[in-house]
PDB file of C-alpha atoms in Angstrom:
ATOM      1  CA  UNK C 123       1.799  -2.568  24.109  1.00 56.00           C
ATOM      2  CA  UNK C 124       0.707  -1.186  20.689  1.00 79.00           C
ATOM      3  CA  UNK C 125       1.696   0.721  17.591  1.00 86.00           C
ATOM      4  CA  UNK C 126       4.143   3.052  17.652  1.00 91.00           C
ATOM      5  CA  UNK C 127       3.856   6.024  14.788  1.00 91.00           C
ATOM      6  CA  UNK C 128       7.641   6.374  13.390  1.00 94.00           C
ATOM      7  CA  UNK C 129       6.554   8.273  10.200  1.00 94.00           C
ATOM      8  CA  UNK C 130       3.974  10.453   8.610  1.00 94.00           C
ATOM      9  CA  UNK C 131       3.904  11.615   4.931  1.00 93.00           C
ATOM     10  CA  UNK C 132       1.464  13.140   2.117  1.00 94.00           C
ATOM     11  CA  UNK C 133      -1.790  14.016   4.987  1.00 90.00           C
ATOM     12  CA  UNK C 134      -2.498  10.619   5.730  1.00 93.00           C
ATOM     13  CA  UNK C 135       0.436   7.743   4.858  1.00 96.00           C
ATOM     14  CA  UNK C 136       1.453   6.414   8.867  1.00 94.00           C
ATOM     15  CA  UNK C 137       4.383   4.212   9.109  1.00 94.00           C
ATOM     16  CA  UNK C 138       4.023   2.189  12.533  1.00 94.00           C
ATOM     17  CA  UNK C 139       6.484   0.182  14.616  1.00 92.00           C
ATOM     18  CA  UNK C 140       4.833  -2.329  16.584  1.00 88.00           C
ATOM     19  CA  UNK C 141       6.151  -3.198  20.320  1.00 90.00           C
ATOM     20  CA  UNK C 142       8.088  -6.935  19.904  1.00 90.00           C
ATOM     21  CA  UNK C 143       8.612  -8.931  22.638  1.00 92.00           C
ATOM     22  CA  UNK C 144      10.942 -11.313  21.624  1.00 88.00           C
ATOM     23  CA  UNK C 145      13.123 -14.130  23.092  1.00 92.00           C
ATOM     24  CA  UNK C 146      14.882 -17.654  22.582  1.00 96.00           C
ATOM     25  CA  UNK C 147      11.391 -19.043  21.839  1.00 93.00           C
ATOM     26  CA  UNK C 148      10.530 -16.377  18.677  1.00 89.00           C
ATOM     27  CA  UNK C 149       8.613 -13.395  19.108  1.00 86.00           C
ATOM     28  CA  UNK C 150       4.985 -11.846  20.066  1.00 89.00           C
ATOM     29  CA  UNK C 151       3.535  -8.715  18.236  1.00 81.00           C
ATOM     30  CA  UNK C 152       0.046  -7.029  17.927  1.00 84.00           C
ATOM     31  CA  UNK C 153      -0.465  -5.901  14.228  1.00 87.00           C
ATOM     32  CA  UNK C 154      -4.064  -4.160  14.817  1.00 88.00           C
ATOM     33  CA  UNK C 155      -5.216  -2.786  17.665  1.00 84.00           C
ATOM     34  CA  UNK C 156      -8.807  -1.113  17.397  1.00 88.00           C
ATOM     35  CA  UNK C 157      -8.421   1.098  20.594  1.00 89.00           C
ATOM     36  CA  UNK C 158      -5.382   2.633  19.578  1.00 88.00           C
ATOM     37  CA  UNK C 159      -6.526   3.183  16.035  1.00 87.00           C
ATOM     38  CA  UNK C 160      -9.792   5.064  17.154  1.00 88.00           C
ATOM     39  CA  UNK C 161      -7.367   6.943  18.908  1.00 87.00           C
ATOM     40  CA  UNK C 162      -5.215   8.248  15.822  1.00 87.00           C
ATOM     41  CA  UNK C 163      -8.608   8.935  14.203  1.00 86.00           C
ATOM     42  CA  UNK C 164      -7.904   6.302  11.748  1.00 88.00           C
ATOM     43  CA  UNK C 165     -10.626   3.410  10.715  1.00 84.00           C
ATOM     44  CA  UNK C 166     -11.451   0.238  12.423  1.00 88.00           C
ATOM     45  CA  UNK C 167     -13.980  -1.398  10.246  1.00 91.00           C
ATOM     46  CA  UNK C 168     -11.940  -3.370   8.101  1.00 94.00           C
ATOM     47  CA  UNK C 169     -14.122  -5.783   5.164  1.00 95.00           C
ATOM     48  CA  UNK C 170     -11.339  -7.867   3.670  1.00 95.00           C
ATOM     49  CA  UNK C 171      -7.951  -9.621   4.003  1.00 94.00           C
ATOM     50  CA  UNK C 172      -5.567 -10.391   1.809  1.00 96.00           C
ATOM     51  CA  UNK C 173      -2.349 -12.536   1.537  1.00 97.00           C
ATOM     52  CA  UNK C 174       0.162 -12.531  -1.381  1.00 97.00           C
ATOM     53  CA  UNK C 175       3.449 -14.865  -2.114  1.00 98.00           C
ATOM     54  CA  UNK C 176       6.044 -13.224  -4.614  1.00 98.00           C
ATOM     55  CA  UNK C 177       9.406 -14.112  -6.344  1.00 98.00           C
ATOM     56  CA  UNK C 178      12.243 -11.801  -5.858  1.00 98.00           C
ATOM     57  CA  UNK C 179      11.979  -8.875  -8.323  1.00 97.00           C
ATOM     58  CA  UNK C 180       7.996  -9.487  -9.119  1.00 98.00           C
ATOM     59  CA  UNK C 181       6.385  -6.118  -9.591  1.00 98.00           C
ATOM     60  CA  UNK C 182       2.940  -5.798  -8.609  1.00 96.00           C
ATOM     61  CA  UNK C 183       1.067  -2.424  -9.366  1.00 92.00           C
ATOM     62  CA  UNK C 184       0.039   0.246  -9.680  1.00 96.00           C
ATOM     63  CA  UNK C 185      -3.081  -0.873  -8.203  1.00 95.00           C
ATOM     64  CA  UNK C 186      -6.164   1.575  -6.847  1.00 93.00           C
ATOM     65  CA  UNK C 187     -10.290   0.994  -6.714  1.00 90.00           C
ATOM     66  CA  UNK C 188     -12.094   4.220  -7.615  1.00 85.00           C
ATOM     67  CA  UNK C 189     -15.424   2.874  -6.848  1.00 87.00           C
ATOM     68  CA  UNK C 190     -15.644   1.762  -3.249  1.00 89.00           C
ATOM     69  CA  UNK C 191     -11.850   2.961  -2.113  1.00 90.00           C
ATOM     70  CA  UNK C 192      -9.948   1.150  -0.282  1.00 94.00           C
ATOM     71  CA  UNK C 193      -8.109   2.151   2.965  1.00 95.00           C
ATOM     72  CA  UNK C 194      -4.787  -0.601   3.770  1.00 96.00           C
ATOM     73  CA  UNK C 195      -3.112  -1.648   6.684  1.00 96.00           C
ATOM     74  CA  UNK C 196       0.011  -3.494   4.953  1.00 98.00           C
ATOM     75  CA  UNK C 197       2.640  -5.627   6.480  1.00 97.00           C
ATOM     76  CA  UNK C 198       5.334  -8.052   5.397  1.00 98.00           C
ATOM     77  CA  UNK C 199       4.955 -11.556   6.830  1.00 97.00           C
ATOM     78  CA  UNK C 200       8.209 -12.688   5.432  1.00 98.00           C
ATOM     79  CA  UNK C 201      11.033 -11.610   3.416  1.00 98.00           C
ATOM     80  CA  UNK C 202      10.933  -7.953   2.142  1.00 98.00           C
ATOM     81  CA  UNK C 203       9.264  -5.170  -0.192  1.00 98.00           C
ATOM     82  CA  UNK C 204       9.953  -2.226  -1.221  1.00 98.00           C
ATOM     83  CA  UNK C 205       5.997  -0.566  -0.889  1.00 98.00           C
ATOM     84  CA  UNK C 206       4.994   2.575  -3.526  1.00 98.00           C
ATOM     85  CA  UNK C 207       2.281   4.919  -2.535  1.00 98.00           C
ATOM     86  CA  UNK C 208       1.412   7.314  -5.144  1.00 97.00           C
ATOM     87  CA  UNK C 209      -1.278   9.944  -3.905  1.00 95.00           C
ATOM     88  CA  UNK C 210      -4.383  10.437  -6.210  1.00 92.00           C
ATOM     89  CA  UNK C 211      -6.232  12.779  -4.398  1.00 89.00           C
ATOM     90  CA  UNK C 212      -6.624  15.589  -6.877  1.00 87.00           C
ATOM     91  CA  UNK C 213      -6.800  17.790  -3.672  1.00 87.00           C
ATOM     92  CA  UNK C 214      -3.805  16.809  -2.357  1.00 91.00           C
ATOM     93  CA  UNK C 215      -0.335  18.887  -2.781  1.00 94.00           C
ATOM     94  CA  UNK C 216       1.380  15.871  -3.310  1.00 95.00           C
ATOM     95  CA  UNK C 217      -1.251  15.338  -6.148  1.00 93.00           C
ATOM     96  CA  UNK C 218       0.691  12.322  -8.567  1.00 94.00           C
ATOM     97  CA  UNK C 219       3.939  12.476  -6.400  1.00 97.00           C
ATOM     98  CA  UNK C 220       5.061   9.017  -4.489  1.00 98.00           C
ATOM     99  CA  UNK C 221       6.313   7.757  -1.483  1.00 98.00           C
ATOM    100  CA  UNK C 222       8.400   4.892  -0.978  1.00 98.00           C
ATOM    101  CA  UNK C 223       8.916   2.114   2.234  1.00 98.00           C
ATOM    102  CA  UNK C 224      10.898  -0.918   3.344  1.00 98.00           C
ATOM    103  CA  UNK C 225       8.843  -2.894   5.057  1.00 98.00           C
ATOM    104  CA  UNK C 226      10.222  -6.681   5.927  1.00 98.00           C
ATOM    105  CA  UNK C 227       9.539  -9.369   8.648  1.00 97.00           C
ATOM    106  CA  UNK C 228      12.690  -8.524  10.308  1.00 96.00           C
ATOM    107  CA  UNK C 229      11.832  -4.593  10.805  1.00 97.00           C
ATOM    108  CA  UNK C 230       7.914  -5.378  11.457  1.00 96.00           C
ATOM    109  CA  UNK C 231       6.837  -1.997   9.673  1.00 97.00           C
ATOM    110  CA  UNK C 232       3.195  -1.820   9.307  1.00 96.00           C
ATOM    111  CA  UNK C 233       1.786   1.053   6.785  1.00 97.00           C
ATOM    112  CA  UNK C 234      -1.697   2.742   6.675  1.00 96.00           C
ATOM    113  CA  UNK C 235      -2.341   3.887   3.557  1.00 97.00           C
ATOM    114  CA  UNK C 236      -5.833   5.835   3.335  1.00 95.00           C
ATOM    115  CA  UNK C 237      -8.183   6.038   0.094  1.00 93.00           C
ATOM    116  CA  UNK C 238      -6.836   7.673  -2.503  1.00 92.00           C
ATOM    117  CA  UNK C 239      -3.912   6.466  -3.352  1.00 95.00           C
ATOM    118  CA  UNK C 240      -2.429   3.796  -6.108  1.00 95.00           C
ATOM    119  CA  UNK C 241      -0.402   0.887  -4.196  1.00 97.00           C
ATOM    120  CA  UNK C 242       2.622  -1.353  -5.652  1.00 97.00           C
ATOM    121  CA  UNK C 243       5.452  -2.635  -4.546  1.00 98.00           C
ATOM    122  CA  UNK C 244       8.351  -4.997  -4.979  1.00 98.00           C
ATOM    123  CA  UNK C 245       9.875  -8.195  -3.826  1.00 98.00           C
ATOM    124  CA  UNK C 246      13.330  -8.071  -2.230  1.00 98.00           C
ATOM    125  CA  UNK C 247      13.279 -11.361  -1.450  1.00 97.00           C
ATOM    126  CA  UNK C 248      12.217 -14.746  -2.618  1.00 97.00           C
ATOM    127  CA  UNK C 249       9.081 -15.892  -1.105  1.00 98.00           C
ATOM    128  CA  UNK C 250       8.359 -12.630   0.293  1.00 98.00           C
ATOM    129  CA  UNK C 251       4.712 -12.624   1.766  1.00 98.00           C
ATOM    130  CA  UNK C 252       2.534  -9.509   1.879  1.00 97.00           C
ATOM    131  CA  UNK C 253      -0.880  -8.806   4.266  1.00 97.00           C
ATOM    132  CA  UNK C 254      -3.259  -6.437   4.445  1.00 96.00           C
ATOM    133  CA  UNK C 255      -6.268  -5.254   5.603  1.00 95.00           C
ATOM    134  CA  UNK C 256      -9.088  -3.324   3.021  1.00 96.00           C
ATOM    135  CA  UNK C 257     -11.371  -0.654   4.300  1.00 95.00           C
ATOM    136  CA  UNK C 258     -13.837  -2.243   1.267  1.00 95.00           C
ATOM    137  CA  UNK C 259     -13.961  -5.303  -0.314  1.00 95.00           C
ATOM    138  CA  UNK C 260     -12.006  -6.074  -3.624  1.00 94.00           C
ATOM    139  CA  UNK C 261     -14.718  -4.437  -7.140  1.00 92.00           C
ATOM    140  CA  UNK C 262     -13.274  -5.664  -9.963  1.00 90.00           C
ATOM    141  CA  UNK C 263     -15.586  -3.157 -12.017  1.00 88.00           C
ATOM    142  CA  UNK C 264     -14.403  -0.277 -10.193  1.00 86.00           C
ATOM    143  CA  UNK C 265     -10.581  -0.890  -9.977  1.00 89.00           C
ATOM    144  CA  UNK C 266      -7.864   0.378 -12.208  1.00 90.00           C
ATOM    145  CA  UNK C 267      -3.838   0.966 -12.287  1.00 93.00           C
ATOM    146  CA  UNK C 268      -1.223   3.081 -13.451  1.00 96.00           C
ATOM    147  CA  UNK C 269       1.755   1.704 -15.092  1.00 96.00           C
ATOM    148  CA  UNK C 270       4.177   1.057 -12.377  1.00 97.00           C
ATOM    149  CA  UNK C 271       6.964   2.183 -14.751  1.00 97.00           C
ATOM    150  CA  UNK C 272       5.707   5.845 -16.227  1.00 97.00           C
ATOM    151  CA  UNK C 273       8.312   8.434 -16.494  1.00 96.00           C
ATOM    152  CA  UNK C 274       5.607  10.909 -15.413  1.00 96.00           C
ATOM    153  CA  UNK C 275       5.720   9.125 -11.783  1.00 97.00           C
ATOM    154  CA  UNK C 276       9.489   8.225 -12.040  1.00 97.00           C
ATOM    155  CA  UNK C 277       9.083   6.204  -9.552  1.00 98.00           C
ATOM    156  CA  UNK C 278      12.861   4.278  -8.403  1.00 97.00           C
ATOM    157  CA  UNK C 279      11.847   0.908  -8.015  1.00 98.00           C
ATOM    158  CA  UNK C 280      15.003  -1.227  -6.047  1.00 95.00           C
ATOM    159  CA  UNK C 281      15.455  -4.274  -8.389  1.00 94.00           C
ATOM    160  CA  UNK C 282      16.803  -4.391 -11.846  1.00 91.00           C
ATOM    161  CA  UNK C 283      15.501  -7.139 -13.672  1.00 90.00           C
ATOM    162  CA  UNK C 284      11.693  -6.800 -12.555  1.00 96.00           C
ATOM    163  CA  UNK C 285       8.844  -9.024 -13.592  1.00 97.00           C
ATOM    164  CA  UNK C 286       5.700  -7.760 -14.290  1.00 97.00           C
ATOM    165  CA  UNK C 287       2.496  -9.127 -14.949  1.00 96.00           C
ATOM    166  CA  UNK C 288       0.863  -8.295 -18.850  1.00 95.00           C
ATOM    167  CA  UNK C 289      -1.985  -6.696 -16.596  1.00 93.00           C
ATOM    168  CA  UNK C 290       0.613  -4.190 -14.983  1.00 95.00           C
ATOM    169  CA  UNK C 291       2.575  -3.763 -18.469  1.00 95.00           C
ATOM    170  CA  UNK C 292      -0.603  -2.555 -20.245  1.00 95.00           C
ATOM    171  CA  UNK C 293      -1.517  -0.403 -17.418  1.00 95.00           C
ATOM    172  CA  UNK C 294      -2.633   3.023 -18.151  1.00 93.00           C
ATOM    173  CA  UNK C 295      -0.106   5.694 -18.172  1.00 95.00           C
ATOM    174  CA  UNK C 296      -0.684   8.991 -15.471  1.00 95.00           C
ATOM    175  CA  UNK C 297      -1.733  11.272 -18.034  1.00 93.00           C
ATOM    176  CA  UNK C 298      -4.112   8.363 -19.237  1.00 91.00           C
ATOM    177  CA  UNK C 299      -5.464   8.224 -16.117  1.00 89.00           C
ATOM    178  CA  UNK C 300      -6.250  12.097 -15.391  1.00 87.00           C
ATOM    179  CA  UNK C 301      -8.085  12.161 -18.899  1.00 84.00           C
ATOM    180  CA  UNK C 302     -10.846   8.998 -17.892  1.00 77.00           C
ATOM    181  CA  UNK C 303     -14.357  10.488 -18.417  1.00 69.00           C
ATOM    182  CA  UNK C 304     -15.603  11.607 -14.902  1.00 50.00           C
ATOM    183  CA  UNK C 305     -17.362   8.452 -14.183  1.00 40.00           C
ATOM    184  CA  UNK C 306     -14.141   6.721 -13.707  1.00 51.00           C
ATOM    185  CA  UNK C 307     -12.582   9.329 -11.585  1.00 53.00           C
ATOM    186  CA  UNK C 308     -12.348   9.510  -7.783  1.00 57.00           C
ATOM    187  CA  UNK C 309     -11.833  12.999  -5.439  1.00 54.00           C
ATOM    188  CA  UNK C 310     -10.879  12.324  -2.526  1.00 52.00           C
ATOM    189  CA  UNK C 311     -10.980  15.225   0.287  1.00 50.00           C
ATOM    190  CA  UNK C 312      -7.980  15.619   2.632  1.00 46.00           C
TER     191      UNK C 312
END
């Protein structure tokens, strides 16, 4: 039983496939298992939960803390997203470049995405549902975004008529981002 690893991108983003046991009477699944996370080196301590509900074609993101970064384990509970990593770590040779996922309750993807990176996605569905576990609890002081539709990041999101809360629209643009004093920056080693 466990997590199977199905795809790994940018030093550190880990698609899994969890084992499904499924039959006439629905289905059983583990979505976390400590054990075999220790064993892919990856982090076990997890300090909050979180649950969303979104219309289809609601954008939300791009979201990242800088003080107090947060690691995610992120599944879809029902319906489907299209999920949008973009990697922040000024280190990193995929410095400001993104990666894209489908992750829905019918193919049980679960993503890890590590510190460092901004996280968005979008709703394929109607009433799709969104979990995940944070490395670090939620700092409202210490949390910004990028605008989830800079040409800079290009990024192809899969709906055409999103919507998009005023806090996402007035995001701050990459190059916005890169030129924040210091204090509001985060390096992140590989």
């Amino acid at each position: 039983m466990g997590l199977k690893i199905i795809e790994q991108s940018f030093d550190g983003l880990i698609l899994f496939e969890p084992q499904v046991f499924e039959d006439e009477r629905g289905y059983f699944m583990e979505s976390f298992r400590s054990d075999q996370f220790k064993e892919f080196g990856l982090p076990i301590d997890f300090q909050q939960d979180n649950h969303s509900k979104s219309a289809k074609g609601v954008i939300r993101g791009m979201h990242f803390q800088w003080d107090k970064p947060q690691g995610k384990l992120i599944r879809v509970t029902r319906g489907s997203a299209q999920v949008v990593e973009v990697d922040l770590r000024k280190k990193s040779p995929y410095f400001g470049q993104y990666k894209s996922f489908i992750i829905s309750e019918h193919n049980k993807h679960i993503l890890w995405v590590p510190p460092g990176f901004a996280n968005g996605f979008v709703a394929l569905e109607d009433n799709t549902e969104m979990q995940y576990k944070c490395t670090e609890v939620w700092n409202p002081e210490g949390e910004n975004n990028i605008r989830w539709n800079d040409p800079q990041l290009a990024i192809k999101w899969n709906t055409q008529d999103p919507i998009i809360s005023q806090r996402d629209e007035q995001a701050l643009t990459f190059a916005e981002w890169q030129n924040l004093p210091a204090s509001n920056e985060f390096q992140y080693q590989l």
